[in-house]
Amino acid sequence: MNTFTLIRRSLRFHARAHLGALLGAAVGSAVLVGALVVGDSVRHSLQRFALLRLGKVDVALASGDRFFRAELLSSRTNSLDNVGVTALQLPATASADGGARRANRVQLLGVDERFWNLAEQPPVFEFPTQDSVVLNRALAEQLAAKPGDAVLLRVPKASRLSREAPISPQEDSSVALRLTVRAIASDEEFGRFSLHASQAPPFNAFVSLPWLQEQLKLPGRANLVLMVMDRDPWALPTATAALRRAWDLADAELELREIPEANALELRTSRVFLDAPITDTALKAATNASGVLTYFVNELRAGDRAAPYSMVTAIGEPIVPRDMRDDEILINQWLAEDLNAKPGDELALSYYVVGIMRKMEERTSRFRIRAIVPMARPYADRSLMPDFPGMVEAKNCRDWDTGFPIALDKMRQKDNDYWEEHKGTPKAFVTLAAGQKMWTNRFGNLTAVRFPPSHPIPLPLGGGEGVRRTGEGAVREAESVDAQTVSGNSLPASPAPASDLANLRTRVRDAILEKLDPASIGFNFEPVRKQALDAVAQAQDFGQLFLGFSFFLIVAALLLMGLLFQFGIEQRTTEVGTLLALGFTPRQVRRLLIFEGGGLALLGGAAGTLGGCAYAWAMLRGLATIWRDASGTSALRFHAEPLSLAIGGFAGALVAWLTIWLVLRKQAQQPARELLAGGGDLNLQATAWKESARSVVEARVPPHPGPLPWGEGESFAAVRQTERGRLVPTPALDFPLPQGEGQGEGEGDMILRRTDSLSAARFYSARSNRSLWLAVAGVILSSIILGAAIFMNRETGAGAFFGAGALLLISGLAFAAAFLTALTYSGAAARPTLSALGVRNATRRRKRSLATVGLLASGSFMILAVGVFRLDSEIDAARRSSGTGGFALIGEATYPVVHDLNSAEGREFFGLDTNDFAGTAIVPLRVRDGEDASCLNLNRAQKPRLLGVQPELLDQRNAFTFAAVAKGLPTDHPWLLLSRSGEGEVPAIGDQASIQWALGKKVGDTLDYTDERGQVFKIRLVASVANSILQGNLLIGEDEFRARFTHEEGYRMFLIDAPSNRVGKISAALSRALQDLGLELTPASRRLAAFNAVQNTYLNTFQVLGGLGLLLGSVGLGVVVLRNVLERRGELALLLAVGFRPRVLRWLVLSEHGALLLAGSGIGVLAALIAVAPAILSAAANVPVRSLALVLGGVWLSGALWTWLATRLALRGRLLDALRSE
């Protein structure tokens, strides 16, 4: 027989004894495997969501409000093998059932059949056609819509000028589309399409691209390109290079046209103002290029006469003389006659500047009239007026839609006649420098760039000196001045030939396209597939998370396995003795047992691998249902990687084997003779000190009818109990006889007593005193902390209470140690009760008893005390220091709000009653879309959403509580740090949880962002706020926001202060007034509760799995009972022999271990109650008292049940036979 055969046969022979240890190893392995499989499943589900939302797309270009040719990067314009699929992507709102059901933040996509070919699974439905729409499943469920139903989509119109500019039209900013639902697109049919990483499906509506272009008056236009690059690692630079080759001026919304009046080419944009990168490039495209800036002014006044609403142009040569000063102005003949003005007079210009939230700030600039120019070329040039929306199509002045109120009473018939005859021909001219000083705004500082075809010929004439200073004379002289002879001006000698203009057009176009980087105006390809996979790879690892949640369960399973294995080995002492007697060395015996345990560990690991799959499935079901707040989705799919199964099974087997090795570390050290006699104890290697120490047991023994078990002729006996746990008969010396009847003893009872070693008593007395002092110190320190916590704020006070509870836990365990130590060698009471005798027996294995108490106390404390970390959004919700910042409501709009809701004008525009909004204030925030960086998004946000805020608005309110401020920065007004720009860095503030967990950063770190001009800049995290409604976002100063993201219009997020008694009314009024803008208002406390629910769900999960661990640990308590009783069968047999009844013995054992169970759970519960006192006493607390009580009650009942069963099993059979080994 070889070693392998011996191990195999031993496993088979002791199969029943090993069953418990095998189950323990299987449970531990199952939890390990299950946690890893949960991580695999979440990761696989996130990756599946990423691939479903992107289909075959590798790179994408989303240009927002810039619309390029739909044929860009098509097969005709693209040199790549893979063409770009273009689409229109717009924000929208949706409603159904007469508005009863609504959805905001809808993604409307105008697509054609090419788009659907990008799906991993070809759709089976018919593509949308005119007046029909395909909804994705999420939006269909939100609207309760099905094929054939009618839905209403509202989409913003494309605006050529920012709606935030005062001269932009206000009315008809959106288009309503009534559509019939044609089909419902599943996730597999590209219904989940989105460029942002999130496990939550978006609201998508798909319509026909040509039809949507027609409805929005965007013929042949798109703003989204999707490209399949076949996983090319160089996909991004390849796509960018293809864009540079394919794009044209029209894609940048630019037009290069001939201006006959000026005999030149002009570059202009339908967006009115040329972007700064375009301006810089265009002015360098030709040596004689000159900028043009035309603006609409409210009034031109000279003395007491004024002309309302006119165009004024800032320009250079040939219209404005080179030597003209910035405080001088040229006026045309019509204006000179109207104002009766002459050279040298003062002229005042009044105009509105482009303010924030359409605030119309009127300013006035004063000039000296240099000269009067005729109504002829080049001055009479209506093309100098840009395509101001609401004006360029107007036939008369009364048709203007300027976005601000026109004082029609100021309009005269002559003004209307001028418009009908000359349209927007400027009435005055200033230098370009003067015009840019007045009218430069964040959208640009030029409305056009002009390119003359040849060098102008200067025509010298005297300055304005020759013009008489009288009004009528000045006009008459101006009338006689030829257009070619204005002082200092120069004009082309003759109209350029058509071929010259054509050549110039080609040269200018090529120069602009060569030098202008598409990224500088927002044409950036993004590697969306790589970003999506990175977001998944860096996401929260649920495997590690559930390993932490299952910590107590794993430890309990391993402890149970170790106890059961050790218990099984202890029953095989004779077998071990036989092996030693046959010549096996202790090392060989230990190796055989370790290999046998390794076999159990391998079997347990294999069984645990299968059980781990079931455990993972149960956890996934929990994440999809009762714990959905933590995952944010119910679509998680089971997925197990073979490597995870192998690692988990091997790790489970390895940990189980290590546990067994620790158990067997001191085995097989006893002599073979002692083991063969069955009296060996494989566990204990008592020291000489422990061998000499004797403890005291006193019991009353009824009269014994027969010979006494310790020998004839001895009327009394003492029983010595060593630290090994053995009872040794000792002759009685000077033991008093019982005192007879009146004191409760039976006649003839004996007193069994053992005496102590004096030195042992002193030793344990000193140890007891140390433990007692530790307990007292802990109680005193805990009391001091509790007293100080009364004067702390809620967050700090909660931490203080938790610390006090932890100290009380340590104090309780120290007191238990002191009690057991003192009881070990203290004298017995004269007449101890049976329960007291059972408690004294707990000192027999003091360390084992203390370990049992400590395990139960620690487990109970942790399960209960984690409740202190439960977050409640209702607590102090109205306080500025709370997570709500003291705000009553938080709102998000689908379309930007460009009016000031804090002003009477803004409220009047939306039809809001100013009186109803008394005491209401709103903090508006600008939004740059990005990924959600809150705990609600399981993916790692690659580019978090940015919010632009006016820091002083939050600083004035002292809103929120700051968790940290970057080193070296002032801490008194943290919000004002947003106004402190560093060198090339933008300061930002975020929520602490978002920074630490969602971004994996800390305060002081930087993130790279790209602005709308393609420039990379750094954002530095200068501070963080504690648990707040700002989760998921990073806040920067509004000035920096507008500088970096010029074309982000208006505000789309709002923090609203409102009187508590009118929150509902204000919410309803705002929602009704701004419903077309897709405003969605949420109580701030509810928003905070949504974030808090994630942490609270994690705590619930920990408590449930920890409770299971404690329940499993209670089984281990039963094993401990069984071990203790079987070790003491000889002692119990002796007690039975001297007259104790079996029922009394059972009570003796139950009282001993029941005391340990009560002590452990009692210490843990009392300490935990102190730790969670703030949560329990809070009026708004939501502590799950019932579930916690059920868990702890289950633990206690389970422990009591297993203790009772173990006692019954140990005391059954012929107990007196155990005396033969004594």
PDB file of C-alpha atoms in Angstrom, residues 674-832:
ATOM      1  CA  GLU A 674      -0.992   7.735  25.092  1.00  0.00           C
ATOM      2  CA  LEU A 675      -2.690   7.995  21.736  1.00  0.00           C
ATOM      3  CA  LEU A 676      -3.377   4.263  21.624  1.00  0.00           C
ATOM      4  CA  ALA A 677      -4.996   4.559  25.031  1.00  0.00           C
ATOM      5  CA  GLY A 678      -7.341   7.169  23.582  1.00  0.00           C
ATOM      6  CA  GLY A 679      -6.301   9.690  26.142  1.00  0.00           C
ATOM      7  CA  GLY A 680      -4.069  11.833  24.034  1.00  0.00           C
ATOM      8  CA  ASP A 681      -5.072  15.377  23.238  1.00  0.00           C
ATOM      9  CA  LEU A 682      -3.889  16.285  19.771  1.00  0.00           C
ATOM     10  CA  ASN A 683      -4.488  19.958  20.187  1.00  0.00           C
ATOM     11  CA  LEU A 684      -2.820  21.067  23.352  1.00  0.00           C
ATOM     12  CA  GLN A 685       0.851  21.353  24.157  1.00  0.00           C
ATOM     13  CA  ALA A 686       0.514  22.753  27.629  1.00  0.00           C
ATOM     14  CA  THR A 687       3.447  24.552  29.113  1.00  0.00           C
ATOM     15  CA  ALA A 688       4.897  23.609  32.476  1.00  0.00           C
ATOM     16  CA  TRP A 689       3.261  26.646  33.970  1.00  0.00           C
ATOM     17  CA  LYS A 690      -0.157  25.645  32.701  1.00  0.00           C
ATOM     18  CA  GLU A 691       0.459  22.069  33.840  1.00  0.00           C
ATOM     19  CA  SER A 692       1.082  23.238  37.379  1.00  0.00           C
ATOM     20  CA  ALA A 693      -1.803  25.651  37.496  1.00  0.00           C
ATOM     21  CA  ARG A 694      -4.911  24.142  39.028  1.00  0.00           C
ATOM     22  CA  SER A 695      -8.363  25.597  38.912  1.00  0.00           C
ATOM     23  CA  VAL A 696     -11.229  25.154  41.289  1.00  0.00           C
ATOM     24  CA  VAL A 697     -14.492  23.366  40.766  1.00  0.00           C
ATOM     25  CA  GLU A 698     -16.953  22.762  43.543  1.00  0.00           C
ATOM     26  CA  ALA A 699     -20.050  20.630  43.212  1.00  0.00           C
ATOM     27  CA  ARG A 700     -22.426  18.909  45.549  1.00  0.00           C
ATOM     28  CA  VAL A 701     -22.573  15.201  44.995  1.00  0.00           C
ATOM     29  CA  PRO A 702     -25.616  13.190  46.086  1.00  0.00           C
ATOM     30  CA  PRO A 703     -25.071   9.958  48.020  1.00  0.00           C
ATOM     31  CA  HIS A 704     -23.651   7.237  45.827  1.00  0.00           C
ATOM     32  CA  PRO A 705     -25.197   3.811  46.293  1.00  0.00           C
ATOM     33  CA  GLY A 706     -22.197   1.823  45.184  1.00  0.00           C
ATOM     34  CA  PRO A 707     -18.465   1.997  45.367  1.00  0.00           C
ATOM     35  CA  LEU A 708     -17.030   5.357  44.504  1.00  0.00           C
ATOM     36  CA  PRO A 709     -15.256   5.576  41.141  1.00  0.00           C
ATOM     37  CA  TRP A 710     -12.011   6.817  42.652  1.00  0.00           C
ATOM     38  CA  GLY A 711     -11.456   3.874  44.970  1.00  0.00           C
ATOM     39  CA  GLU A 712     -12.742   2.045  48.017  1.00  0.00           C
ATOM     40  CA  GLY A 713     -12.340   3.307  51.518  1.00  0.00           C
ATOM     41  CA  GLU A 714     -12.338   6.973  50.688  1.00  0.00           C
ATOM     42  CA  SER A 715     -15.397   8.814  52.001  1.00  0.00           C
ATOM     43  CA  PHE A 716     -14.646  12.101  50.292  1.00  0.00           C
ATOM     44  CA  ALA A 717     -12.720  13.053  47.263  1.00  0.00           C
ATOM     45  CA  ALA A 718     -11.503  16.107  45.421  1.00  0.00           C
ATOM     46  CA  VAL A 719     -11.241  16.248  41.682  1.00  0.00           C
ATOM     47  CA  ARG A 720      -8.232  18.081  40.232  1.00  0.00           C
ATOM     48  CA  GLN A 721      -8.771  19.643  36.790  1.00  0.00           C
ATOM     49  CA  THR A 722      -5.678  20.604  34.876  1.00  0.00           C
ATOM     50  CA  GLU A 723      -5.498  23.087  32.055  1.00  0.00           C
ATOM     51  CA  ARG A 724      -5.567  20.084  29.723  1.00  0.00           C
ATOM     52  CA  GLY A 725      -9.170  19.680  30.741  1.00  0.00           C
ATOM     53  CA  ARG A 726      -8.759  16.346  32.501  1.00  0.00           C
ATOM     54  CA  LEU A 727     -10.424  15.536  35.833  1.00  0.00           C
ATOM     55  CA  VAL A 728      -8.074  13.647  38.198  1.00  0.00           C
ATOM     56  CA  PRO A 729      -9.366  12.087  41.490  1.00  0.00           C
ATOM     57  CA  THR A 730      -7.582  13.458  44.555  1.00  0.00           C
ATOM     58  CA  PRO A 731      -7.999  12.341  48.208  1.00  0.00           C
ATOM     59  CA  ALA A 732     -10.121  14.715  50.247  1.00  0.00           C
ATOM     60  CA  LEU A 733      -8.294  16.771  52.824  1.00  0.00           C
ATOM     61  CA  ASP A 734     -10.117  18.797  55.479  1.00  0.00           C
ATOM     62  CA  PHE A 735     -13.317  19.147  53.439  1.00  0.00           C
ATOM     63  CA  PRO A 736     -16.238  19.974  55.718  1.00  0.00           C
ATOM     64  CA  LEU A 737     -19.280  17.737  55.680  1.00  0.00           C
ATOM     65  CA  PRO A 738     -22.548  19.168  54.396  1.00  0.00           C
ATOM     66  CA  GLN A 739     -24.641  20.830  57.110  1.00  0.00           C
ATOM     67  CA  GLY A 740     -27.786  18.864  56.691  1.00  0.00           C
ATOM     68  CA  GLU A 741     -31.284  19.792  55.806  1.00  0.00           C
ATOM     69  CA  GLY A 742     -32.103  23.386  56.418  1.00  0.00           C
ATOM     70  CA  GLN A 743     -29.602  24.594  53.916  1.00  0.00           C
ATOM     71  CA  GLY A 744     -30.822  22.815  50.857  1.00  0.00           C
ATOM     72  CA  GLU A 745     -28.344  19.937  50.572  1.00  0.00           C
ATOM     73  CA  GLY A 746     -29.366  16.358  50.558  1.00  0.00           C
ATOM     74  CA  GLU A 747     -28.328  14.346  53.495  1.00  0.00           C
ATOM     75  CA  GLY A 748     -25.038  12.696  52.962  1.00  0.00           C
ATOM     76  CA  ASP A 749     -24.091  15.017  50.064  1.00  0.00           C
ATOM     77  CA  MET A 750     -20.416  15.391  49.366  1.00  0.00           C
ATOM     78  CA  ILE A 751     -18.577  18.532  48.436  1.00  0.00           C
ATOM     79  CA  LEU A 752     -16.023  18.068  45.645  1.00  0.00           C
ATOM     80  CA  ARG A 753     -13.471  20.853  45.772  1.00  0.00           C
ATOM     81  CA  ARG A 754     -10.082  21.438  44.237  1.00  0.00           C
ATOM     82  CA  THR A 755      -7.538  23.917  45.467  1.00  0.00           C
ATOM     83  CA  ASP A 756      -5.379  26.400  43.626  1.00  0.00           C
ATOM     84  CA  SER A 757      -1.731  26.948  43.267  1.00  0.00           C
ATOM     85  CA  LEU A 758      -0.975  30.201  45.103  1.00  0.00           C
ATOM     86  CA  SER A 759       1.441  31.348  42.433  1.00  0.00           C
ATOM     87  CA  ALA A 760      -1.096  30.655  39.672  1.00  0.00           C
ATOM     88  CA  ALA A 761      -3.727  32.629  41.550  1.00  0.00           C
ATOM     89  CA  ARG A 762      -1.405  35.595  41.837  1.00  0.00           C
ATOM     90  CA  PHE A 763      -0.490  35.391  38.165  1.00  0.00           C
ATOM     91  CA  TYR A 764      -4.053  35.280  36.937  1.00  0.00           C
ATOM     92  CA  SER A 765      -5.100  37.949  39.417  1.00  0.00           C
ATOM     93  CA  ALA A 766      -2.550  40.331  37.883  1.00  0.00           C
ATOM     94  CA  ARG A 767      -3.721  39.436  34.378  1.00  0.00           C
ATOM     95  CA  SER A 768      -7.316  39.977  35.416  1.00  0.00           C
ATOM     96  CA  ASN A 769      -6.464  43.379  36.839  1.00  0.00           C
ATOM     97  CA  ARG A 770      -4.790  44.460  33.596  1.00  0.00           C
ATOM     98  CA  SER A 771      -7.824  43.457  31.558  1.00  0.00           C
ATOM     99  CA  LEU A 772     -10.106  45.184  34.036  1.00  0.00           C
ATOM    100  CA  TRP A 773      -8.115  48.399  33.897  1.00  0.00           C
ATOM    101  CA  LEU A 774      -8.237  48.267  30.106  1.00  0.00           C
ATOM    102  CA  ALA A 775     -12.008  47.874  30.258  1.00  0.00           C
ATOM    103  CA  VAL A 776     -12.395  50.771  32.690  1.00  0.00           C
ATOM    104  CA  ALA A 777     -10.122  53.015  30.597  1.00  0.00           C
ATOM    105  CA  GLY A 778     -12.155  52.220  27.506  1.00  0.00           C
ATOM    106  CA  VAL A 779     -15.408  53.112  29.244  1.00  0.00           C
ATOM    107  CA  ILE A 780     -14.001  56.398  30.549  1.00  0.00           C
ATOM    108  CA  LEU A 781     -12.562  57.395  27.168  1.00  0.00           C
ATOM    109  CA  SER A 782     -15.806  56.424  25.434  1.00  0.00           C
ATOM    110  CA  SER A 783     -17.766  58.600  27.856  1.00  0.00           C
ATOM    111  CA  ILE A 784     -15.509  61.566  27.152  1.00  0.00           C
ATOM    112  CA  ILE A 785     -15.970  61.126  23.394  1.00  0.00           C
ATOM    113  CA  LEU A 786     -19.748  60.867  23.784  1.00  0.00           C
ATOM    114  CA  GLY A 787     -19.785  64.047  25.803  1.00  0.00           C
ATOM    115  CA  ALA A 788     -17.775  65.883  23.188  1.00  0.00           C
ATOM    116  CA  ALA A 789     -19.975  64.531  20.381  1.00  0.00           C
ATOM    117  CA  ILE A 790     -22.933  66.510  21.703  1.00  0.00           C
ATOM    118  CA  PHE A 791     -21.203  69.732  20.630  1.00  0.00           C
ATOM    119  CA  MET A 792     -20.113  68.462  17.181  1.00  0.00           C
ATOM    120  CA  ASN A 793     -21.906  68.764  13.867  1.00  0.00           C
ATOM    121  CA  ARG A 794     -23.836  65.818  12.520  1.00  0.00           C
ATOM    122  CA  GLU A 795     -21.102  64.292  10.355  1.00  0.00           C
ATOM    123  CA  THR A 796     -18.325  64.621  12.939  1.00  0.00           C
ATOM    124  CA  GLY A 797     -20.662  63.582  15.746  1.00  0.00           C
ATOM    125  CA  ALA A 798     -21.633  60.405  13.907  1.00  0.00           C
ATOM    126  CA  GLY A 799     -17.961  59.488  13.603  1.00  0.00           C
ATOM    127  CA  ALA A 800     -17.435  60.211  17.310  1.00  0.00           C
ATOM    128  CA  PHE A 801     -20.333  57.940  18.265  1.00  0.00           C
ATOM    129  CA  PHE A 802     -18.921  55.178  16.092  1.00  0.00           C
ATOM    130  CA  GLY A 803     -15.528  55.553  17.740  1.00  0.00           C
ATOM    131  CA  ALA A 804     -17.135  55.465  21.187  1.00  0.00           C
ATOM    132  CA  GLY A 805     -19.002  52.305  20.226  1.00  0.00           C
ATOM    133  CA  ALA A 806     -15.787  50.661  19.024  1.00  0.00           C
ATOM    134  CA  LEU A 807     -14.096  51.550  22.323  1.00  0.00           C
ATOM    135  CA  LEU A 808     -16.999  50.039  24.240  1.00  0.00           C
ATOM    136  CA  LEU A 809     -16.635  46.872  22.179  1.00  0.00           C
ATOM    137  CA  ILE A 810     -12.987  46.632  23.168  1.00  0.00           C
ATOM    138  CA  SER A 811     -13.919  47.425  26.773  1.00  0.00           C
ATOM    139  CA  GLY A 812     -16.562  44.719  26.773  1.00  0.00           C
ATOM    140  CA  LEU A 813     -14.123  42.123  25.475  1.00  0.00           C
ATOM    141  CA  ALA A 814     -11.511  43.245  27.989  1.00  0.00           C
ATOM    142  CA  PHE A 815     -14.069  42.926  30.769  1.00  0.00           C
ATOM    143  CA  ALA A 816     -14.999  39.439  29.528  1.00  0.00           C
ATOM    144  CA  ALA A 817     -11.309  38.486  29.583  1.00  0.00           C
ATOM    145  CA  ALA A 818     -10.921  39.883  33.104  1.00  0.00           C
ATOM    146  CA  PHE A 819     -14.048  38.077  34.261  1.00  0.00           C
ATOM    147  CA  LEU A 820     -12.950  34.726  32.863  1.00  0.00           C
ATOM    148  CA  THR A 821      -9.434  35.153  34.234  1.00  0.00           C
ATOM    149  CA  ALA A 822     -10.674  36.116  37.696  1.00  0.00           C
ATOM    150  CA  LEU A 823     -13.190  33.310  37.705  1.00  0.00           C
ATOM    151  CA  THR A 824     -10.541  30.769  36.841  1.00  0.00           C
ATOM    152  CA  TYR A 825      -8.887  30.883  40.259  1.00  0.00           C
ATOM    153  CA  SER A 826     -11.426  32.588  42.440  1.00  0.00           C
ATOM    154  CA  GLY A 827     -12.982  30.675  45.267  1.00  0.00           C
ATOM    155  CA  ALA A 828     -16.330  29.081  44.646  1.00  0.00           C
ATOM    156  CA  ALA A 829     -19.472  30.219  46.338  1.00  0.00           C
ATOM    157  CA  ALA A 830     -20.653  28.132  49.239  1.00  0.00           C
ATOM    158  CA  ARG A 831     -23.634  26.910  47.278  1.00  0.00           C
ATOM    159  CA  PRO A 832     -23.237  27.664  43.587  1.00  0.00           C
TER     160      PRO A 832
END
